[in-house]
């Protein structure tokens, strides 16, 4: 497996998870 491709997928997953968590925190604070 291509390492740079794996790293890109990993970063994308982290960004998506982080965005989802921030959305949940915004909803719970309201």
C-alpha atoms as a printed R data frame, in Angstrom:
   type eleno elety resid chain resno       x      y      z
1  ATOM     1    CA   UNK     A     1   0.000  0.000  0.000
2  ATOM     2    CA   UNK     A     2   1.145  3.506 -0.841
3  ATOM     3    CA   UNK     A     3   2.198  5.285  2.352
4  ATOM     4    CA   UNK     A     4   1.266  8.799  1.210
5  ATOM     5    CA   UNK     A     5  -2.185  7.578  0.153
6  ATOM     6    CA   UNK     A     6  -2.662  5.867  3.532
7  ATOM     7    CA   UNK     A     7  -1.589  9.037  5.347
8  ATOM     8    CA   UNK     A     8  -4.021 11.094  3.254
9  ATOM     9    CA   UNK     A     9  -6.904  8.733  4.097
10 ATOM    10    CA   UNK     A    10  -5.943  8.866  7.778
11 ATOM    11    CA   UNK     A    11  -5.868 12.680  7.832
12 ATOM    12    CA   UNK     A    12  -9.209 12.838  6.003
13 ATOM    13    CA   UNK     A    13 -10.772 10.499  8.572
14 ATOM    14    CA   UNK     A    14  -9.430 12.591 11.467
15 ATOM    15    CA   UNK     A    15 -10.802 15.798  9.905
16 ATOM    16    CA   UNK     A    16 -14.245 14.219  9.391
17 ATOM    17    CA   UNK     A    17 -14.344 12.883 12.954
18 ATOM    18    CA   UNK     A    18 -13.206 16.234 14.354
19 ATOM    19    CA   UNK     A    19 -15.885 18.093 12.380
20 ATOM    20    CA   UNK     A    20 -18.554 15.646 13.552
21 ATOM    21    CA   UNK     A    21 -17.509 16.031 17.204
22 ATOM    22    CA   UNK     A    22 -17.568 19.839 16.959
23 ATOM    23    CA   UNK     A    23 -21.066 19.704 15.441
24 ATOM    24    CA   UNK     A    24 -22.278 17.473 18.301
25 ATOM    25    CA   UNK     A    25 -20.730 19.832 20.879
26 ATOM    26    CA   UNK     A    26 -22.461 22.832 19.269
27 ATOM    27    CA   UNK     A    27 -25.825 21.067 19.394
28 ATOM    28    CA   UNK     A    28 -25.441 19.994 23.028
29 ATOM    29    CA   UNK     A    29 -24.389 23.503 24.144
30 ATOM    30    CA   UNK     A    30 -27.545 25.094 22.686
